[in-house]
Amino acid sequence: MTRILTVTLNPAVDKTYFAQSVMAGQVNRMRTMEKIAGGKGVNVTKILRQYGCEVVATGFLGGGSGSFIEEELLRRGAECRFVRTAEETRSNMNIIADDGYVTEILEPGPKVTAEEQALFMEQYEALLGECGLVILSGSVAGGLQTDIYALLIELAAEKGVPVYLDSSGESLRLGIRAKPELIKPNWKELEYIMGHSIRDREGIIRAAALLHREGISRVIVSMGSKGLVSVTDSGIYYARTEEIPAVNTVGCGDSVVASCAISAVLGETEEAAVVRACAIAAANATTKESANIPMETAEALWNKIIVEKIPG
């Protein structure tokens, strides 16, 4: 089976709080709190392990928070090859209110030293010889160059290893220039890439098709409750599920990325891959803990996915 390398340059301990409501400028008492290993690449790792994929996780971890994340990944059977940082791994807060609003408070994370980055680059190049797919996910820790993802994609290309990229802002925009195999922006991230607002699904399809023509083999855009769009040489697909009782949408984008990797390992058709991604992402939204897919729910949703092949 293909070994998958996940790279998380700015992981986090995710603390999810549940409250009746959240009001700015006032005391907000939380009803309950759950703590999990997080960060986009860490989420992808956890989902891949749920589905039996062989995963090597790398990136940066520091302090007690970093040890907590590594222990969680090891417990799930992932191989961990992280570089330790002098500064502590960040913690993030996701506050879920009963009215359905989710408030995220994200710490910036540690500042990586030049020595720590050099160790990571050495580790990364060695791991490229052991893995058949690389997934780069999430934000970039302080101290790292903005175009770090472009550099990592180029190094992988030299060894013939395909790369999936899921980030935001300048690290995503610059990473795209290196032509990864797959990108998965959400609606707002796609607008940032294109430099203008996008009003509807048709606008998303046009933008994704343009990026595909410019050299990205697969562009998959997550649209929240409106579903997702995928553009490849096989065509343009749109998929969505029936309305579901969403509890926590954090990690749904990571679910799509992980699902795409699973489909690639299994050799699934593009239509099957889109259906799988939509089902897994929707199942993720039905639980409090992100990136812990209720397998039975995902399987039940599989046959309820509405998928459409769009001419173009």
Coordinates of N, CA and C in Angstrom, one line a residue, residues 233-239 270-271 307-312:
D233 N -9.2 16.2 -15.5 CA -9.3 15.8 -16.9 C -10.5 14.9 -17.1
S234 N -11.0 14.3 -16.1 CA -12.2 13.4 -16.2 C -13.5 14.2 -16.3
G235 N -13.4 15.5 -16.0 CA -14.6 16.3 -16.1 C -14.8 17.1 -14.9
I236 N -16.0 17.7 -14.9 CA -16.4 18.6 -13.8 C -17.5 17.9 -13.0
Y237 N -17.3 17.7 -11.7 CA -18.4 17.1 -10.9 C -18.8 18.0 -9.8
Y238 N -20.1 17.9 -9.5 CA -20.6 18.7 -8.3 C -21.4 17.6 -7.5
A239 N -21.1 17.7 -6.2 CA -21.7 16.7 -5.3 C -22.2 17.4 -4.0
E270 N -13.2 9.2 -10.7 CA -13.4 10.5 -10.2 C -14.8 10.7 -9.6
E271 N -15.8 10.1 -10.2 CA -17.1 10.2 -9.6 C -17.2 9.6 -8.2
V307 N -24.9 13.6 -7.0 CA -23.8 13.9 -7.8 C -24.2 14.3 -9.2
E308 N -23.5 15.3 -9.8 CA -23.9 15.7 -11.1 C -22.6 16.0 -11.9
K309 N -22.5 15.4 -13.1 CA -21.5 15.7 -14.0 C -21.9 16.9 -14.9
I310 N -21.1 18.0 -14.8 CA -21.4 19.2 -15.5 C -20.7 19.4 -16.8
P311 N -21.4 19.6 -17.9 CA -20.7 19.8 -19.2 C -19.7 21.0 -19.1
G312 N -18.6 20.8 -19.9 CA -17.7 21.9 -19.9 C -16.3 21.3 -20.0

